[in-house]
CSV table of C-alpha atoms in Angstrom, one decimal:
chain,number,residue,atom,x,y,z
A,123,MET,CA,-22.7,4.5,11.4
A,124,LEU,CA,-19.5,5.6,9.6
A,125,ILE,CA,-17.6,2.8,7.9
A,126,ILE,CA,-14.0,3.5,7.0
A,127,GLY,CA,-12.2,1.2,4.5
A,128,THR,CA,-9.3,1.5,2.2
A,129,SER,CA,-11.1,0.7,-1.1
A,130,ASP,CA,-9.4,2.5,-4.0
A,131,PHE,CA,-7.1,4.8,-2.1
A,132,LEU,CA,-3.4,4.5,-1.4
A,133,ASP,CA,-2.7,4.7,2.4
A,134,GLU,CA,-1.0,8.1,2.2
A,135,HIS,CA,-3.9,9.5,0.2
A,136,LEU,CA,-6.5,8.1,2.5
A,137,GLU,CA,-4.8,9.4,5.6
A,138,ALA,CA,-4.7,13.0,4.1
A,139,LEU,CA,-8.4,12.7,3.1
A,140,LEU,CA,-9.5,11.4,6.5
A,141,CYS,CA,-7.6,14.2,8.3
A,142,LYS,CA,-9.7,16.7,6.3
A,143,LEU,CA,-13.0,14.8,6.1
A,144,LEU,CA,-13.4,13.5,9.7
A,145,PRO,CA,-13.7,16.9,11.3
A,146,ILE,CA,-16.3,17.9,8.7
A,147,LEU,CA,-18.3,14.7,9.4
A,148,LEU,CA,-18.4,15.0,13.2
A,149,PRO,CA,-21.3,17.5,13.5
A,150,ARG,CA,-23.3,15.4,11.1
A,151,LEU,CA,-23.0,12.2,13.1
A,152,ALA,CA,-25.6,11.2,15.7
A,153,PRO,CA,-24.3,11.3,19.3
A,154,THR,CA,-24.7,7.5,19.3
A,155,ALA,CA,-22.8,7.0,16.1
A,156,GLN,CA,-20.5,4.1,15.7
A,157,VAL,CA,-17.3,4.1,13.6
A,158,CYS,CA,-16.6,0.8,11.9
A,159,LEU,CA,-13.1,0.0,10.5
A,160,VAL,CA,-12.2,-2.8,8.1
A,161,ASP,CA,-9.9,-5.3,9.6
A,162,ASN,CA,-7.3,-5.2,6.7
A,163,MET,CA,-6.7,-1.4,7.2
A,164,ASN,CA,-3.2,-0.2,7.6
A,165,VAL,CA,-2.2,-0.1,11.3
A,166,SER,CA,-1.4,3.6,11.4
A,167,LEU,CA,-4.6,4.5,9.6
A,168,LYS,CA,-6.6,2.3,11.9
A,169,ALA,CA,-4.9,4.0,14.9
A,170,LEU,CA,-5.7,7.5,13.5
A,171,CYS,CA,-9.4,6.6,13.1
A,172,GLN,CA,-9.6,4.9,16.5
A,173,GLN,CA,-8.0,7.8,18.3
A,174,TRP,CA,-10.3,10.3,16.5
A,175,ALA,CA,-13.4,8.3,17.3
A,176,GLU,CA,-12.5,7.8,20.9
A,177,ARG,CA,-11.5,11.5,21.3
A,178,HIS,CA,-15.1,12.4,20.2
A,179,GLY,CA,-16.8,9.8,22.4
A,180,LEU,CA,-17.8,7.5,19.5
A,181,LYS,CA,-17.8,3.7,19.7
A,182,VAL,CA,-15.4,1.8,17.4
A,183,ALA,CA,-16.0,-1.6,15.9
A,184,GLU,CA,-13.9,-3.7,13.5
A,185,LEU,CA,-15.5,-5.3,10.4
A,186,ALA,CA,-14.1,-8.5,8.9
A,187,SER,CA,-13.3,-8.1,5.2
């Protein structure tokens, strides 16, 4: 399970970090991995994460904050 939240990052910093980090994480995730996004995440960041997960065949869920 990969949980993606905004925590202490500004949106623009988190987007840059995710663009570098997600490809590195992919080979380390199980084929049945699920990506969980916090519900208060910026819309463009959420879309980026959802598209990435779906492109790689991962399930996406939303977590209530």
